[in-house]
Short mmCIF file of C-alpha atoms in Angstrom, two decimals:
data_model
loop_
_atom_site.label_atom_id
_atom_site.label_comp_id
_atom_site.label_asym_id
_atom_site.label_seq_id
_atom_site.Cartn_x
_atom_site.Cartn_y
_atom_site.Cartn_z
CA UNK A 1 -8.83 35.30 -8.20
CA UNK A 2 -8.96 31.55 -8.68
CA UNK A 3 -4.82 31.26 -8.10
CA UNK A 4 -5.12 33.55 -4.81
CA UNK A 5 -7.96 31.13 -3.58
CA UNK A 6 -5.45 27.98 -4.48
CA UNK A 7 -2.73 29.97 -3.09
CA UNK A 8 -4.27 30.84 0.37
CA UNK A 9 -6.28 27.04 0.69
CA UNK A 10 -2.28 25.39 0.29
CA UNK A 11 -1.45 27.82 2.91
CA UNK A 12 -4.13 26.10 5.16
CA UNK A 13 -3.39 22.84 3.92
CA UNK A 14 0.22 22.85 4.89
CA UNK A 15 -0.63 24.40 8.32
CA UNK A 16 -3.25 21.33 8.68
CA UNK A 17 -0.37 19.38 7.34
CA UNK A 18 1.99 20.32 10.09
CA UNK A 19 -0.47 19.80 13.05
CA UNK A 20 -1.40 16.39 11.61
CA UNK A 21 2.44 15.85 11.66
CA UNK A 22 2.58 16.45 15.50
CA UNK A 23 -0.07 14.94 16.39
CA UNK A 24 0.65 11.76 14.77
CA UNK A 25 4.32 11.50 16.39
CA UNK A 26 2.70 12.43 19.75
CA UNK A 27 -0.03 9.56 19.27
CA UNK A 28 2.54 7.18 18.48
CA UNK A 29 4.36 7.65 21.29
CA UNK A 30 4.00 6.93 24.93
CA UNK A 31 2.21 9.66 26.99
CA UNK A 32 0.62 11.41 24.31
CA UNK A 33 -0.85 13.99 26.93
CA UNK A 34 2.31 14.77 28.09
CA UNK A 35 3.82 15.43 25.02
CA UNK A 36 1.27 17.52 23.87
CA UNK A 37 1.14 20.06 27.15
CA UNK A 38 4.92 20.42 26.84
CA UNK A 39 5.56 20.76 22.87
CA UNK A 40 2.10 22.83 22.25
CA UNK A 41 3.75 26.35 22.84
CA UNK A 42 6.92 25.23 21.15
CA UNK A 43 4.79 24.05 17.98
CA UNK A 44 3.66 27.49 17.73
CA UNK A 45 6.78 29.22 16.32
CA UNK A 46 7.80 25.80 14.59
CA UNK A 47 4.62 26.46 12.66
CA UNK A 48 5.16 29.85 11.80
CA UNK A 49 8.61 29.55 10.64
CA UNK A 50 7.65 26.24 8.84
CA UNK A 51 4.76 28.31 7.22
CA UNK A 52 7.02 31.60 6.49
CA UNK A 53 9.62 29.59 4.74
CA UNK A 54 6.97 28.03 2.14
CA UNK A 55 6.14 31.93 1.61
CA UNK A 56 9.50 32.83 1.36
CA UNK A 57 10.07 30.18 -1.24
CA UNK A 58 6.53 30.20 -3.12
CA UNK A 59 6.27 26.93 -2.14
CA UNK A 60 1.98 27.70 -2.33
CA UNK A 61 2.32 29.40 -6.13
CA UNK A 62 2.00 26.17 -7.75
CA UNK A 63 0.46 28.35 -10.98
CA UNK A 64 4.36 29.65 -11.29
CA UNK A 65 5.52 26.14 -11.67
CA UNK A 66 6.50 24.95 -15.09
CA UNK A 67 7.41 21.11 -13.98
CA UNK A 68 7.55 18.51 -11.37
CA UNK A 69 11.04 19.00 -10.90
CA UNK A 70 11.04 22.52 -10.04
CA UNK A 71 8.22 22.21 -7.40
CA UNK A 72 10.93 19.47 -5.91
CA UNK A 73 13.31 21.50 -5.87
CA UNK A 74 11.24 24.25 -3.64
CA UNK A 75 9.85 21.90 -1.33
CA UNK A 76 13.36 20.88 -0.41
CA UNK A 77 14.49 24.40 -0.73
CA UNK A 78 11.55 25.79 1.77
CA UNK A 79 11.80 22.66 4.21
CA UNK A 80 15.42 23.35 4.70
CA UNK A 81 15.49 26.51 5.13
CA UNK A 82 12.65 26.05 7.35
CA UNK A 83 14.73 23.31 9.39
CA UNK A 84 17.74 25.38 9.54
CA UNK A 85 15.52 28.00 11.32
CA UNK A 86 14.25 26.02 14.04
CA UNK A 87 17.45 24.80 14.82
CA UNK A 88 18.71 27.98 15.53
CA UNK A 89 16.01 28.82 17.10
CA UNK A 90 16.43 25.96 19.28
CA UNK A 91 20.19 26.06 19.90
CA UNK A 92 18.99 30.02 20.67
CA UNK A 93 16.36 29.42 23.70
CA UNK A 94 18.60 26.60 24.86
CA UNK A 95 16.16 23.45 23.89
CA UNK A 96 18.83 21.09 23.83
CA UNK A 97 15.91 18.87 25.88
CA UNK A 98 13.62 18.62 23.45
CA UNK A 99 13.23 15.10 22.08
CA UNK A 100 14.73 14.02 19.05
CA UNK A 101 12.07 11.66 18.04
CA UNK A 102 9.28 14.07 18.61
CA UNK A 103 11.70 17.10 16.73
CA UNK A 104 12.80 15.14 13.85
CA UNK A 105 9.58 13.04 13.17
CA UNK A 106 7.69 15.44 12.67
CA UNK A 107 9.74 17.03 10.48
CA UNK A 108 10.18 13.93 8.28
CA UNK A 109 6.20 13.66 8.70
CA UNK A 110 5.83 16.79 7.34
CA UNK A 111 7.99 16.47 4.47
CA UNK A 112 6.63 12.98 3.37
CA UNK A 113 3.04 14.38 3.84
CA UNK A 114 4.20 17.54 1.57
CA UNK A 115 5.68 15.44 -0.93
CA UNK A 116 2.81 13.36 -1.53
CA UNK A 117 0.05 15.91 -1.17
CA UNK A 118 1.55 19.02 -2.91
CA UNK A 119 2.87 16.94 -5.96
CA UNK A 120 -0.66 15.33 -6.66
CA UNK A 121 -2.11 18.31 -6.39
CA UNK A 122 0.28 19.94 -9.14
CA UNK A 123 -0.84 17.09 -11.89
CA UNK A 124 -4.06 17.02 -11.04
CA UNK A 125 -4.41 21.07 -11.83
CA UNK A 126 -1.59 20.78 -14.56
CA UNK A 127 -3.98 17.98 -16.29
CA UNK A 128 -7.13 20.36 -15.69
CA UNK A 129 -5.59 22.83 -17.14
CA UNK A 130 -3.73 21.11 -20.31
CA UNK A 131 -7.20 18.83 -20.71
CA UNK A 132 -9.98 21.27 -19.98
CA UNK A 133 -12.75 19.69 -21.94
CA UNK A 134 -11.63 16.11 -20.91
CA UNK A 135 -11.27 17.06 -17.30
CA UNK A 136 -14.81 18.72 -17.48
CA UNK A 137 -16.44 15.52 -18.03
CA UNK A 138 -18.26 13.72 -15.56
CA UNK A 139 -17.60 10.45 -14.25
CA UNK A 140 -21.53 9.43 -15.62
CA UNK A 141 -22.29 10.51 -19.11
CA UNK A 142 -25.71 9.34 -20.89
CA UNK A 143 -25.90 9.59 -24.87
CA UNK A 144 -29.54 10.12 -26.13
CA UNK A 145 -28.35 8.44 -29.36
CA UNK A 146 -27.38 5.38 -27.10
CA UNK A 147 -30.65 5.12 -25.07
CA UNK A 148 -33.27 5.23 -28.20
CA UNK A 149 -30.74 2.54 -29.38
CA UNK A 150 -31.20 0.40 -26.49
CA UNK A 151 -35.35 1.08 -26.24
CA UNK A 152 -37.46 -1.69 -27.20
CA UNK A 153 -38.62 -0.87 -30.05
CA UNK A 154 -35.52 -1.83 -31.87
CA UNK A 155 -35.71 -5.47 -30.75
CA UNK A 156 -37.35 -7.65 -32.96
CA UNK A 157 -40.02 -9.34 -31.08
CA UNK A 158 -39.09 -13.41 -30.68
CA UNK A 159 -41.95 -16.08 -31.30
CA UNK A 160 -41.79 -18.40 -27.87
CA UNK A 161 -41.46 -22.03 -28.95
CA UNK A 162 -41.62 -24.76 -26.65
CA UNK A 163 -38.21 -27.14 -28.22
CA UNK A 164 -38.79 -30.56 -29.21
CA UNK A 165 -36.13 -33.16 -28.46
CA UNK A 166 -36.02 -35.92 -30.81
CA UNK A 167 -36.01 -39.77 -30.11
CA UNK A 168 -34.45 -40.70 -32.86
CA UNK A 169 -30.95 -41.77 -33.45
CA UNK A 170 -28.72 -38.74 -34.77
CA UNK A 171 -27.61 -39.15 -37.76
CA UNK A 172 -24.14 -37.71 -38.99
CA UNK A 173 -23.82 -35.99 -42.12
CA UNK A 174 -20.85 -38.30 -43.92
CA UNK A 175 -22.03 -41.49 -45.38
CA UNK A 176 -22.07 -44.76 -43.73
CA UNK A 177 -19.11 -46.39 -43.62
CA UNK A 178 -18.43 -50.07 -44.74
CA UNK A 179 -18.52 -53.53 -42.47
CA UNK A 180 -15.19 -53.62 -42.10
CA UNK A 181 -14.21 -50.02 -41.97
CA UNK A 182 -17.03 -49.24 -38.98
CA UNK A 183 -16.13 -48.62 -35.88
CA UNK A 184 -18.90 -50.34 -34.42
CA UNK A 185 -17.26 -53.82 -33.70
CA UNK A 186 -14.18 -52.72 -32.35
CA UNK A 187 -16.55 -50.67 -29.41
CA UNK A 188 -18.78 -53.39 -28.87
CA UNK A 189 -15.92 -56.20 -28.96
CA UNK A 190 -12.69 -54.28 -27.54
CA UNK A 191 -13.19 -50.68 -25.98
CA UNK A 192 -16.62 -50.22 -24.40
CA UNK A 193 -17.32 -54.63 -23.49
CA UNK A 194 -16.96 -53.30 -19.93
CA UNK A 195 -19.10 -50.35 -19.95
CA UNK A 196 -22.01 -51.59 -21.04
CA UNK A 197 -24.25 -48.92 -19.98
CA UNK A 198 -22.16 -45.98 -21.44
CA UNK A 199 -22.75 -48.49 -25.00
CA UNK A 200 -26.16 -48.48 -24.82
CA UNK A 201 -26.41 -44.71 -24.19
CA UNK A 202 -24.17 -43.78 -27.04
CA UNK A 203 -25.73 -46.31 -29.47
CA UNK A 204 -29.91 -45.03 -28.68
CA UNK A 205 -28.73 -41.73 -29.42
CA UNK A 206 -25.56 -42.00 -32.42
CA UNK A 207 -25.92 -44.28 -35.33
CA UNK A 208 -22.18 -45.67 -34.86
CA UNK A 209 -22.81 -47.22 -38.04
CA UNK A 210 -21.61 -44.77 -39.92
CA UNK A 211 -18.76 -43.44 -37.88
CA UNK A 212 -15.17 -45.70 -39.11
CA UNK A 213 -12.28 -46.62 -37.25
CA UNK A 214 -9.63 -44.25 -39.51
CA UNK A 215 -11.99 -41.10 -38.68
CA UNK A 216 -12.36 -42.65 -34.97
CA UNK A 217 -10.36 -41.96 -31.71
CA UNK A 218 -10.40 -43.99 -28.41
CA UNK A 219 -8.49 -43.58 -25.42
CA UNK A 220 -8.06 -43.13 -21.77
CA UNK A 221 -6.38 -40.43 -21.10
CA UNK A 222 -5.89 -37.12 -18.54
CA UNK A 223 -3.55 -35.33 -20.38
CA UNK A 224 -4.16 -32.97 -22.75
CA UNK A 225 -1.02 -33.79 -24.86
CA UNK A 226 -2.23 -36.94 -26.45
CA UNK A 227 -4.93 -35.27 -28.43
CA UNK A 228 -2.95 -32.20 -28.96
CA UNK A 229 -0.97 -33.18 -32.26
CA UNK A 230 -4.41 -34.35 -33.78
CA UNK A 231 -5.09 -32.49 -37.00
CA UNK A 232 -8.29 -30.46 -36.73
CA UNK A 233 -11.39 -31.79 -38.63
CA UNK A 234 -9.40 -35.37 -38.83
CA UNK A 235 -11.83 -37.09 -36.06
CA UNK A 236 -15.28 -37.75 -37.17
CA UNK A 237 -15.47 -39.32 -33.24
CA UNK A 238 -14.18 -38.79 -30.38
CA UNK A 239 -14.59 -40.95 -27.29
CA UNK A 240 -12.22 -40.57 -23.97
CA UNK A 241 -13.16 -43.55 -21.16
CA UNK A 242 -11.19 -41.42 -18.31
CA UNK A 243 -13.04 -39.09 -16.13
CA UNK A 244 -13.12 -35.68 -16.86
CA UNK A 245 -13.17 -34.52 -13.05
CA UNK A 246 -9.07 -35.85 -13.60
CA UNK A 247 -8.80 -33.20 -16.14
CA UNK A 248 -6.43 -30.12 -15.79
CA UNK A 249 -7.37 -26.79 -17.71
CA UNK A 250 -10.66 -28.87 -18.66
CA UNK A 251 -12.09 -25.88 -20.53
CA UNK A 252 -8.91 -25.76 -23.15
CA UNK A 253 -9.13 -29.86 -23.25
CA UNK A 254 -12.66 -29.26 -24.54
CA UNK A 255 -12.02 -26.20 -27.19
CA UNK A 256 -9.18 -28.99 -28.50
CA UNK A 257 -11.25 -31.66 -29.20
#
């Protein structure tokens, strides 16, 4: 029952398929009224022989297909024997006239249209067929198992603190490092003497003290390759004077360093 039903709606389909087919070539041209009123009665037996050839060839039994290929090779086998029928036709009733653009593109509408439609239609019933319980399932599932999951009463309720920021100095974790070895002089003396502001700010908040100047890098710099060869863990600090708006693929400069 279900294979007549598919049977008879490709029937319809391909008759809808034809129309379309005329009626776009007509729209497309000039005088689309005209055309019409003088191909409508000729369209008639163009249909029926278009339709009787797809019969002819089971062209509409795609259940009797075992492949792709073979519903090619009907479609090509039905459209020209359907082709070769209006031509006689034509050459018959003496409708030498006719247009070739309005003959021929629909025909090549047709075919394109056929191709496309009746070969999507095959996989998509070949897949519902081969993947029944896959194909049955909706687009939307919901899993009980995942909702109760998700409820609230799985979360672990979170005491609200209000942070505290410290004033105080941070402190790395490394021991301080000696006179001579610290950093500290070189910054104050050498690389930050003109920004004195960015100094200040860096020494209220990081005892520099303890930071030295083997485990220290300075530099200005927008490229990413001069940190790039630095072993990881070998910097205890890091301090780039160039801006950072300068920076290309900022976001990988910063995972580096």
């Amino acid at each position: 029952m279900k294979s007549k039903i598919a049977k008879y709606s490709l029937f319809l389909l391909d008759l809808a398929i034809v129309l379309f087919s005329f009626l776009l070539v007509a729209k497309l041209r000039s005088g689309t009224r005209v055309i019409i009123s003088n191909y409508w009665r000729s369209l008639i037996p163009f249909t029926l022989v278009w339709i009787g050839s797809g019969m002819w060839g089971l062209k509409y039994s795609l259940g009797s297909i075992d492949s792709g290929a073979e519903l090619l090779k009907r479609i090509f086998k039905c459209n020209a024997v359907a082709i070769l029928g209006i031509m006689i036709l034509m050459y018959i009733f003496g409708k030498f006239h006719y247009s070739r653009y309005i003959v021929l593109g629909t025909i090549l509408s047709v075919v394109l249209i056929e191709l496309f439609v009746f070969v999507g239609l095959y996989y998509a019933f070949r897949f519902h067929k081969e993947n029944k319980t896959f194909a049955s399932t909706g687009l939307i599932t919901r899993s009980k198992e995942m909702e109760d999951l998700q409820s609230p009463k799985f979360y672990l309720e979170e005491q609200l603190q209000i942070p505290t920021i410290s004033s105080e100095a941070y402190i790395p974790p490394f021991s301080a490092a000696i006179p001579e070895d610290s950093i500290m002089v070189p910054l104050f003396q050498n690389y930050l003497k003109d920004y004195p502001d960015l100094l200040s700010f860096i020494n209220d908040f990081v005892d520099i003290s303890r930071f030295s100047m083997a485990r220290t890098l300075v530099l200005n710099s927008e490229t990413y390759f001069n940190i790039q060869n630095e072993a990881e863990s070998s910097r205890h600090l890091f301090i780039n004077l160039h801006k950072i708006n300068d920076f290309r693929r900022l976001n990988y400069y910063f995972i580096r360093v």
